[in-house]
Amino acid sequence: MTNNLKSVLKNTLTSPLKSREEDSFAITLAPLSFEEIYAKADDAANGAVVIMSGMVRNQTDGKPVVALEYQAYEPMALRVFWQIAADIRSLWPDVNRVAIYHRIGRLQVGAISVVVAVGCPHRSEAFEACRYAIDTLKHNAPIWKKEHWQDGSSSWVNIGACEQS
């Protein structure tokens, strides 16, 4: 991990936020539209828009899942989204737009739960910034997930564990 990235991670949620009108963030009960969120990250100066969507899968560790239920502390989650965008611009100053949307409520298998889109002149920075955004969201945003199992049981799980590189 670079020293610059370590510095940004250390300051997450403590540095002042600089909102950018071209960015877009939401916590919503409504279904997420891949196309609409892509459009929010698109810009004539972009050479790339990288978009990541998280979906409800039908199993976890081989156990059948029928639905996920998400809850969020919306004011703080949105602040985390704004901070992620500020961090991205510290690390990748050429980024033009950042869009982060997360759905809450009960979602069926196949539903999109989160979409992150980053528009930038160059693809490598767009990929890196998009990955940073989803990993940081999972670590820092106050969003909780409950898995509903095929056998009728359910359990809350920690979504703060990012995939190891």
Coordinates of N, CA, C and O in Angstrom, one line a residue:
M1 N 0.9 -1.2 0.0 CA 0.0 0.0 0.0 C 0.9 1.2 0.0 O 1.8 1.3 0.8
T2 N 0.6 2.2 -0.9 CA 1.4 3.4 -0.9 C 1.2 4.3 0.3 O 0.2 4.2 1.0
N3 N 2.2 5.1 0.6 CA 2.1 6.0 1.7 C 0.9 7.0 1.5 O 0.2 7.4 2.4
N4 N 0.7 7.4 0.2 CA -0.4 8.3 -0.1 C -1.8 7.7 0.3 O -2.6 8.3 0.9
L5 N -1.9 6.4 -0.1 CA -3.2 5.7 0.2 C -3.3 5.5 1.7 O -4.4 5.7 2.2
K6 N -2.2 5.2 2.4 CA -2.3 5.0 3.8 C -2.8 6.3 4.5 O -3.6 6.3 5.4
S7 N -2.2 7.4 4.0 CA -2.6 8.7 4.6 C -4.1 9.0 4.4 O -4.8 9.5 5.3
V8 N -4.6 8.8 3.2 CA -6.0 9.0 2.9 C -6.9 8.1 3.7 O -7.8 8.6 4.3
L9 N -6.5 6.8 3.9 CA -7.3 5.9 4.7 C -7.3 6.4 6.1 O -8.4 6.3 6.8
K10 N -6.2 6.8 6.6 CA -6.1 7.3 8.0 C -7.0 8.5 8.3 O -7.6 8.6 9.3
N11 N -7.1 9.3 7.3 CA -7.9 10.6 7.4 C -9.4 10.4 7.1 O -10.1 11.4 7.2
T12 N -9.8 9.3 6.6 CA -11.2 9.1 6.2 C -12.1 9.4 7.4 O -11.9 9.0 8.5
L13 N -13.1 10.2 7.1 CA -14.1 10.6 8.1 C -13.6 11.7 9.0 O -14.4 12.2 9.9
T14 N -12.4 12.2 8.9 CA -11.9 13.2 9.8 C -11.6 14.5 9.0 O -11.5 15.6 9.5
S15 N -11.3 14.4 7.7 CA -11.0 15.5 6.9 C -12.3 16.2 6.4 O -13.3 15.6 6.3
P16 N -12.2 17.5 6.1 CA -13.4 18.2 5.7 C -13.9 17.7 4.3 O -13.1 17.4 3.5
L17 N -15.2 17.7 4.1 CA -15.7 17.2 2.9 C -15.9 18.4 1.9 O -16.3 19.5 2.3
K18 N -15.5 18.1 0.7 CA -15.7 19.1 -0.4 C -16.7 18.5 -1.4 O -16.3 17.7 -2.2
S19 N -17.9 18.9 -1.3 CA -19.0 18.3 -2.1 C -18.8 18.8 -3.6 O -18.4 19.9 -3.8
R20 N -19.0 17.9 -4.5 CA -18.9 18.3 -5.9 C -20.3 18.1 -6.5 O -20.9 17.0 -6.4
E21 N -20.8 19.1 -7.1 CA -22.2 19.0 -7.7 C -22.3 17.9 -8.8 O -23.4 17.4 -9.0
E22 N -21.2 17.6 -9.4 CA -21.3 16.5 -10.5 C -21.3 15.1 -9.9 O -21.6 14.2 -10.7
D23 N -21.1 14.9 -8.6 CA -21.1 13.6 -8.0 C -22.6 13.3 -7.6 O -23.4 14.2 -7.5
S24 N -22.9 12.0 -7.4 CA -24.2 11.6 -7.1 C -24.2 10.5 -6.1 O -23.5 9.5 -6.3
F25 N -25.0 10.6 -5.0 CA -25.0 9.6 -4.0 C -26.5 9.4 -3.5 O -27.2 10.3 -3.4
A26 N -26.8 8.1 -3.1 CA -28.1 7.9 -2.6 C -28.2 6.6 -1.8 O -27.5 5.6 -2.1
I27 N -29.0 6.6 -0.8 CA -29.5 5.4 -0.1 C -31.0 5.3 -0.5 O -31.7 6.3 -0.3
T28 N -31.5 4.2 -1.0 CA -32.8 4.2 -1.5 C -33.5 2.8 -1.4 O -32.8 1.8 -1.4
L29 N -34.8 2.9 -1.3 CA -35.6 1.7 -1.3 C -35.9 1.2 -2.7 O -36.3 0.1 -3.0
A30 N -35.8 2.1 -3.7 CA -36.2 1.9 -5.1 C -35.1 1.0 -5.7 O -33.9 1.1 -5.4
P31 N -35.5 0.2 -6.7 CA -34.6 -0.6 -7.5 C -33.5 0.3 -8.1 O -33.9 1.5 -8.5
L32 N -32.3 -0.1 -8.2 CA -31.2 0.6 -8.8 C -31.2 0.4 -10.3 O -31.3 -0.7 -10.8
S33 N -31.0 1.5 -11.0 CA -30.9 1.4 -12.5 C -29.4 1.5 -12.9 O -28.8 2.6 -12.8
F34 N -28.8 0.5 -13.4 CA -27.5 0.5 -13.9 C -27.3 1.6 -14.9 O -26.3 2.3 -14.8
E35 N -28.2 1.8 -15.8 CA -28.1 2.8 -16.9 C -28.1 4.2 -16.3 O -27.3 5.1 -16.7
E36 N -29.0 4.5 -15.4 CA -29.1 5.8 -14.8 C -27.9 6.2 -14.0 O -27.4 7.3 -14.1
I37 N -27.3 5.2 -13.3 CA -26.1 5.5 -12.5 C -24.9 5.7 -13.3 O -24.1 6.5 -13.1
Y38 N -24.8 4.9 -14.4 CA -23.7 5.0 -15.4 C -23.8 6.4 -15.9 O -22.8 7.1 -16.0
A39 N -25.0 6.9 -16.3 CA -25.1 8.2 -16.9 C -24.7 9.3 -15.9 O -24.1 10.4 -16.4
K40 N -24.8 9.1 -14.6 CA -24.4 10.1 -13.6 C -22.9 10.2 -13.6 O -22.3 11.2 -13.1
A41 N -22.2 9.1 -13.9 CA -20.7 9.2 -13.9 C -20.1 9.5 -15.3 O -18.9 9.8 -15.4
D42 N -21.0 9.6 -16.3 CA -20.5 9.9 -17.7 C -20.2 11.4 -17.8 O -20.9 12.2 -17.2
D43 N -19.2 11.7 -18.6 CA -18.8 13.1 -18.9 C -18.0 13.1 -20.2 O -17.3 12.1 -20.5
A44 N -18.1 14.2 -21.0 CA -17.4 14.3 -22.2 C -15.9 14.2 -22.1 O -15.2 13.8 -23.0
A45 N -15.4 14.5 -20.9 CA -13.9 14.4 -20.6 C -13.4 13.0 -20.2 O -12.2 12.8 -20.1
N46 N -14.4 12.1 -20.1 CA -14.0 10.7 -19.7 C -13.5 9.9 -20.9 O -14.0 10.0 -22.0
G47 N -12.5 9.1 -20.6 CA -12.0 8.1 -21.5 C -12.5 6.8 -21.0 O -12.5 5.8 -21.7
A48 N -13.0 6.7 -19.8 CA -13.5 5.5 -19.2 C -14.6 5.8 -18.1 O -14.4 6.8 -17.4
V49 N -15.6 4.9 -18.0 CA -16.5 4.9 -16.9 C -16.4 3.4 -16.4 O -16.7 2.5 -17.2
V50 N -16.0 3.3 -15.2 CA -16.0 1.9 -14.6 C -17.1 1.8 -13.6 O -17.3 2.7 -12.8
I51 N -17.9 0.8 -13.7 CA -19.1 0.6 -12.9 C -19.0 -0.8 -12.2 O -18.6 -1.7 -12.9
M52 N -19.3 -0.8 -11.0 CA -19.4 -2.1 -10.2 C -20.8 -2.2 -9.6 O -21.3 -1.2 -9.0
S53 N -21.4 -3.3 -9.8 CA -22.7 -3.6 -9.2 C -22.6 -4.8 -8.4 O -22.0 -5.8 -8.8
G54 N -23.1 -4.7 -7.2 CA -23.2 -5.8 -6.3 C -24.7 -6.4 -6.3 O -25.6 -5.6 -6.4
M55 N -24.8 -7.7 -6.4 CA -26.1 -8.3 -6.5 C -26.3 -9.3 -5.4 O -25.4 -9.9 -4.8
V56 N -27.6 -9.6 -5.2 CA -28.0 -10.6 -4.2 C -27.8 -12.0 -4.9 O -28.4 -12.3 -5.9
R57 N -26.9 -12.8 -4.4 CA -26.7 -14.1 -4.9 C -27.5 -15.2 -4.2 O -28.0 -14.9 -3.1
N58 N -27.6 -16.4 -4.8 CA -28.5 -17.4 -4.3 C -27.9 -18.3 -3.2 O -28.6 -19.2 -2.8
Q59 N -26.7 -18.0 -2.8 CA -26.1 -18.8 -1.8 C -24.9 -18.1 -1.1 O -24.4 -17.2 -1.7
T60 N -24.6 -18.5 0.1 CA -23.5 -18.0 0.8 C -22.8 -19.2 1.5 O -23.5 -20.0 2.2
D61 N -21.6 -19.5 1.1 CA -20.9 -20.7 1.6 C -21.7 -22.0 1.4 O -21.7 -22.8 2.3
G62 N -22.3 -22.1 0.3 CA -23.1 -23.3 -0.1 C -24.5 -23.4 0.6 O -25.2 -24.3 0.3
K63 N -24.8 -22.4 1.4 CA -26.2 -22.4 2.0 C -27.1 -21.5 1.2 O -26.8 -20.4 0.9
P64 N -28.3 -22.1 0.8 CA -29.2 -21.4 -0.1 C -29.8 -20.1 0.6 O -30.3 -20.1 1.7
V65 N -29.7 -19.0 -0.1 CA -30.2 -17.7 0.3 C -31.4 -17.4 -0.6 O -31.4 -17.6 -1.8
V66 N -32.5 -16.9 0.0 CA -33.7 -16.5 -0.7 C -33.8 -15.0 -0.8 O -34.4 -14.5 -1.8
A67 N -33.2 -14.2 0.1 CA -33.3 -12.8 0.1 C -32.2 -12.2 1.0 O -31.7 -12.9 1.9
L68 N -31.9 -10.9 0.8 CA -31.1 -10.1 1.7 C -31.9 -8.9 2.2 O -32.7 -8.4 1.4
E69 N -31.7 -8.5 3.4 CA -32.3 -7.3 3.9 C -31.2 -6.3 4.3 O -30.4 -6.7 5.1
Y70 N -31.3 -5.1 3.8 CA -30.3 -4.1 4.1 C -30.9 -3.0 4.9 O -32.0 -2.6 4.7
Q71 N -30.2 -2.5 5.9 CA -30.5 -1.4 6.7 C -29.3 -0.4 6.8 O -28.2 -0.9 6.7
A72 N -29.6 0.9 6.9 CA -28.5 1.8 6.9 C -28.9 3.0 7.8 O -30.0 3.3 8.0
Y73 N -27.8 3.6 8.4 CA -28.0 4.9 9.1 C -27.7 5.9 8.0 O -26.5 6.2 7.7
E74 N -28.7 6.4 7.3 CA -28.6 7.1 6.1 C -27.7 8.4 6.2 O -26.8 8.6 5.4
P75 N -27.9 9.3 7.2 CA -27.1 10.5 7.2 C -25.6 10.2 7.3 O -24.8 10.8 6.6
M76 N -25.2 9.2 8.1 CA -23.8 8.9 8.2 C -23.3 8.1 6.9 O -22.2 8.3 6.5
A77 N -24.1 7.2 6.4 CA -23.7 6.5 5.2 C -23.5 7.5 4.0 O -22.5 7.4 3.3
L78 N -24.3 8.5 3.9 CA -24.1 9.5 2.8 C -22.9 10.3 3.1 O -22.1 10.6 2.1
R79 N -22.6 10.6 4.3 CA -21.3 11.3 4.7 C -20.1 10.4 4.3 O -19.1 10.9 3.7
V80 N -20.2 9.1 4.5 CA -19.1 8.2 4.1 C -19.0 8.2 2.6 O -17.9 8.3 2.0
F81 N -20.1 8.2 1.8 CA -20.0 8.3 0.4 C -19.3 9.6 -0.1 O -18.5 9.5 -1.0
W82 N -19.7 10.7 0.5 CA -19.0 12.0 0.2 C -17.5 11.9 0.5 O -16.7 12.4 -0.3
Q83 N -17.2 11.3 1.6 CA -15.8 11.2 2.0 C -15.0 10.3 1.0 O -13.9 10.6 0.7
I84 N -15.7 9.2 0.6 CA -15.0 8.4 -0.4 C -14.7 9.2 -1.7 O -13.6 9.0 -2.2
A85 N -15.6 10.0 -2.1 CA -15.4 10.8 -3.3 C -14.2 11.8 -3.1 O -13.4 12.0 -4.0
A86 N -14.2 12.4 -1.9 CA -13.1 13.3 -1.6 C -11.7 12.6 -1.6 O -10.7 13.0 -2.1
D87 N -11.8 11.4 -1.0 CA -10.5 10.6 -0.9 C -10.1 10.2 -2.3 O -8.9 10.2 -2.7
I88 N -11.0 9.8 -3.2 CA -10.7 9.4 -4.6 C -10.0 10.6 -5.3 O -9.0 10.4 -5.9
R89 N -10.5 11.8 -5.1 CA -9.9 13.0 -5.7 C -8.6 13.3 -5.2 O -7.7 13.9 -5.9
S90 N -8.3 12.9 -3.9 CA -6.9 13.1 -3.4 C -6.0 12.1 -4.0 O -4.8 12.4 -4.3
L91 N -6.5 10.9 -4.3 CA -5.6 9.9 -4.8 C -5.5 9.9 -6.3 O -4.5 9.6 -6.9
W92 N -6.6 10.2 -7.0 CA -6.7 10.3 -8.5 C -7.4 11.6 -8.9 O -8.6 11.6 -9.1
P93 N -6.6 12.7 -8.9 CA -7.2 14.0 -9.1 C -7.9 14.2 -10.5 O -8.7 15.1 -10.6
D94 N -7.6 13.3 -11.4 CA -8.3 13.5 -12.7 C -9.7 12.9 -12.8 O -10.4 13.1 -13.8
V95 N -10.2 12.2 -11.7 CA -11.5 11.7 -11.7 C -12.5 12.8 -11.9 O -12.5 13.9 -11.2
N96 N -13.4 12.6 -12.8 CA -14.5 13.6 -13.1 C -15.7 13.5 -12.3 O -16.3 14.5 -11.9
R97 N -16.2 12.2 -12.2 CA -17.5 12.0 -11.5 C -17.4 10.7 -10.7 O -16.8 9.8 -11.1
V98 N -18.1 10.8 -9.6 CA -18.3 9.6 -8.7 C -19.8 9.4 -8.4 O -20.4 10.4 -8.0
A99 N -20.3 8.2 -8.6 CA -21.7 8.0 -8.2 C -21.7 6.7 -7.4 O -21.1 5.7 -7.7
I100 N -22.4 6.8 -6.2 CA -22.5 5.7 -5.3 C -23.9 5.6 -4.8 O -24.5 6.5 -4.2
Y101 N -24.5 4.4 -5.1 CA -25.9 4.2 -4.7 C -26.0 2.9 -4.0 O -25.5 1.9 -4.5
H102 N -26.8 2.8 -2.9 CA -27.0 1.6 -2.2 C -28.5 1.5 -1.9 O -29.1 2.4 -1.5
R103 N -28.9 0.3 -2.1 CA -30.4 0.0 -1.8 C -30.5 -0.6 -0.4 O -29.6 -1.2 0.1
I104 N -31.7 -0.3 0.2 CA -32.0 -0.8 1.5 C -33.4 -1.5 1.4 O -34.0 -1.4 0.3
G105 N -33.7 -2.3 2.4 CA -35.0 -3.0 2.4 C -34.7 -4.5 2.0 O -33.5 -4.9 2.0
R106 N -35.7 -5.2 1.8 CA -35.6 -6.7 1.4 C -35.4 -6.8 -0.1 O -36.3 -6.3 -0.9
L107 N -34.4 -7.5 -0.5 CA -34.0 -7.7 -1.9 C -34.0 -9.2 -2.2 O -33.4 -9.9 -1.5
Q108 N -34.6 -9.5 -3.3 CA -34.6 -10.9 -3.8 C -33.4 -11.3 -4.5 O -32.6 -10.4 -5.0
V109 N -33.1 -12.5 -4.7 CA -32.0 -13.0 -5.4 C -32.0 -12.4 -6.8 O -33.0 -12.3 -7.5
G110 N -30.8 -11.9 -7.3 CA -30.7 -11.2 -8.6 C -30.8 -9.7 -8.5 O -30.5 -9.1 -9.5
A111 N -31.4 -9.2 -7.4 CA -31.5 -7.7 -7.3 C -30.2 -7.1 -7.1 O -29.3 -7.6 -6.5
I112 N -30.0 -5.9 -7.7 CA -28.8 -5.1 -7.5 C -28.9 -4.4 -6.2 O -29.9 -3.7 -5.9
S113 N -27.9 -4.5 -5.3 CA -27.9 -3.9 -4.0 C -27.0 -2.7 -3.9 O -27.3 -1.8 -3.1
V114 N -26.0 -2.6 -4.7 CA -25.1 -1.4 -4.7 C -24.5 -1.2 -6.1 O -24.3 -2.2 -6.8
V115 N -24.4 0.1 -6.5 CA -23.7 0.4 -7.7 C -22.8 1.6 -7.4 O -23.1 2.6 -6.8
V116 N -21.5 1.4 -7.9 CA -20.5 2.4 -7.8 C -20.0 2.7 -9.2 O -19.7 1.7 -9.9
A117 N -20.0 3.9 -9.6 CA -19.5 4.3 -11.0 C -18.5 5.5 -10.9 O -18.8 6.4 -10.1
V118 N -17.4 5.3 -11.6 CA -16.4 6.4 -11.6 C -16.0 6.7 -13.0 O -15.7 5.8 -13.8
G119 N -16.1 8.0 -13.3 CA -15.7 8.5 -14.6 C -14.4 9.2 -14.6 O -14.2 10.0 -13.7
C120 N -13.5 8.9 -15.5 CA -12.1 9.5 -15.5 C -11.6 9.5 -16.9 O -12.0 8.6 -17.7
P121 N -10.6 10.3 -17.2 CA -10.0 10.3 -18.5 C -9.3 9.0 -18.9 O -9.2 8.6 -20.0
H122 N -8.8 8.2 -17.8 CA -8.0 7.0 -18.1 C -8.6 5.8 -17.4 O -9.0 5.9 -16.2
R123 N -8.5 4.7 -18.0 CA -9.2 3.5 -17.4 C -8.5 3.0 -16.2 O -9.2 2.5 -15.3
S124 N -7.2 3.0 -16.1 CA -6.5 2.5 -15.0 C -6.9 3.2 -13.7 O -7.2 2.6 -12.7
E125 N -7.0 4.5 -13.7 CA -7.4 5.3 -12.6 C -8.9 5.0 -12.2 O -9.3 5.0 -11.1
A126 N -9.7 4.9 -13.3 CA -11.1 4.6 -13.1 C -11.3 3.3 -12.4 O -12.1 3.2 -11.4
F127 N -10.6 2.3 -12.8 CA -10.6 0.9 -12.2 C -10.2 1.0 -10.7 O -10.9 0.5 -9.8
E128 N -9.0 1.7 -10.5 CA -8.5 1.7 -9.1 C -9.5 2.5 -8.2 O -9.7 2.1 -7.1
A129 N -10.0 3.6 -8.7 CA -10.9 4.5 -7.9 C -12.2 3.7 -7.6 O -12.7 3.8 -6.5
C130 N -12.7 3.0 -8.6 CA -13.9 2.2 -8.3 C -13.7 1.2 -7.3 O -14.6 1.0 -6.4
R131 N -12.6 0.4 -7.4 CA -12.3 -0.6 -6.4 C -12.2 0.0 -5.0 O -12.7 -0.5 -4.0
Y132 N -11.4 1.1 -4.9 CA -11.3 1.9 -3.7 C -12.7 2.2 -3.1 O -12.9 2.0 -1.9
A133 N -13.6 2.7 -3.9 CA -14.9 3.2 -3.5 C -15.7 2.0 -2.9 O -16.2 2.1 -1.7
I134 N -15.7 0.9 -3.5 CA -16.6 -0.2 -3.0 C -15.9 -0.8 -1.8 O -16.6 -1.1 -0.8
D135 N -14.6 -1.0 -1.8 CA -13.9 -1.5 -0.6 C -14.1 -0.6 0.6 O -14.3 -1.1 1.7
T136 N -13.9 0.7 0.4 CA -14.1 1.6 1.5 C -15.5 1.7 2.0 O -15.7 1.8 3.2
L137 N -16.4 1.7 1.1 CA -17.9 1.6 1.5 C -18.1 0.5 2.4 O -18.7 0.6 3.5
K138 N -17.7 -0.7 2.0 CA -17.9 -1.9 2.8 C -17.3 -1.8 4.2 O -17.8 -2.4 5.1
H139 N -16.1 -1.2 4.3 CA -15.5 -1.0 5.6 C -16.1 0.0 6.4 O -16.1 -0.1 7.7
N140 N -16.5 1.1 5.8 CA -16.8 2.3 6.6 C -18.3 2.7 6.7 O -18.7 3.4 7.6
A141 N -19.1 2.4 5.7 CA -20.5 2.8 5.7 C -21.3 2.0 6.7 O -21.2 0.8 6.8
P142 N -22.2 2.7 7.5 CA -23.1 2.0 8.4 C -24.3 1.4 7.7 O -25.4 2.0 7.7
I143 N -24.0 0.3 7.0 CA -25.0 -0.4 6.3 C -24.9 -1.9 6.7 O -23.8 -2.4 6.8
W144 N -26.0 -2.4 7.1 CA -26.1 -3.8 7.7 C -26.9 -4.7 6.8 O -27.8 -4.3 6.1
K145 N -26.5 -6.0 6.7 CA -27.1 -7.0 5.9 C -27.6 -8.2 6.7 O -26.9 -8.7 7.5
K146 N -28.8 -8.6 6.4 CA -29.4 -9.8 7.0 C -29.7 -10.8 5.9 O -30.3 -10.5 4.9
E147 N -29.1 -12.0 6.1 CA -29.4 -13.0 5.1 C -30.6 -13.9 5.5 O -30.7 -14.3 6.6
H148 N -31.5 -14.1 4.5 CA -32.7 -14.9 4.8 C -32.4 -16.2 4.0 O -32.2 -16.2 2.8
W149 N -32.4 -17.3 4.8 CA -32.1 -18.6 4.3 C -33.3 -19.4 3.8 O -34.4 -19.1 4.2
Q150 N -33.1 -20.3 2.9 CA -34.2 -21.1 2.3 C -34.9 -21.9 3.4 O -36.1 -22.1 3.3
D151 N -34.3 -22.3 4.5 CA -34.9 -23.0 5.6 C -35.8 -22.2 6.5 O -36.4 -22.6 7.5
G152 N -35.9 -20.8 6.2 CA -36.7 -19.9 7.0 C -36.0 -19.2 8.0 O -36.5 -18.2 8.6
S153 N -34.7 -19.6 8.3 CA -33.9 -18.8 9.3 C -33.3 -17.6 8.7 O -33.3 -17.4 7.4
S154 N -32.7 -16.8 9.5 CA -32.0 -15.6 9.0 C -30.9 -15.2 10.0 O -31.0 -15.6 11.2
S155 N -30.0 -14.4 9.5 CA -28.9 -14.0 10.4 C -28.3 -12.7 9.8 O -28.2 -12.5 8.6
W156 N -27.9 -11.8 10.7 CA -27.2 -10.6 10.4 C -25.7 -10.9 10.1 O -25.2 -11.7 10.9
V157 N -25.2 -10.3 9.1 CA -23.8 -10.6 8.8 C -23.0 -9.3 8.7 O -23.5 -8.3 8.4
N158 N -21.7 -9.4 8.9 CA -20.8 -8.3 8.8 C -20.5 -8.1 7.3 O -19.9 -8.9 6.7
I159 N -20.8 -6.9 6.8 CA -20.4 -6.6 5.4 C -19.1 -5.8 5.3 O -18.7 -5.4 4.3
G160 N -18.5 -5.6 6.5 CA -17.3 -4.8 6.5 C -16.0 -5.5 6.1 O -14.9 -5.0 6.0
A161 N -16.1 -6.8 5.8 CA -14.9 -7.6 5.4 C -14.7 -7.5 3.9 O -15.5 -8.0 3.1
C162 N -13.7 -6.7 3.5 CA -13.4 -6.6 2.0 C -12.7 -7.8 1.6 O -12.0 -8.5 2.4
E163 N -12.8 -8.1 0.3 CA -12.1 -9.2 -0.2 C -10.6 -8.9 -0.2 O -10.1 -7.8 -0.4
Q164 N -9.8 -9.9 0.2 CA -8.4 -9.8 0.2 C -7.8 -9.8 -1.2 O -8.2 -10.6 -2.0
S165 N -6.8 -8.9 -1.4 CA -6.1 -8.9 -2.7 C -5.0 -10.0 -2.8 O -4.6 -10.5 -1.9

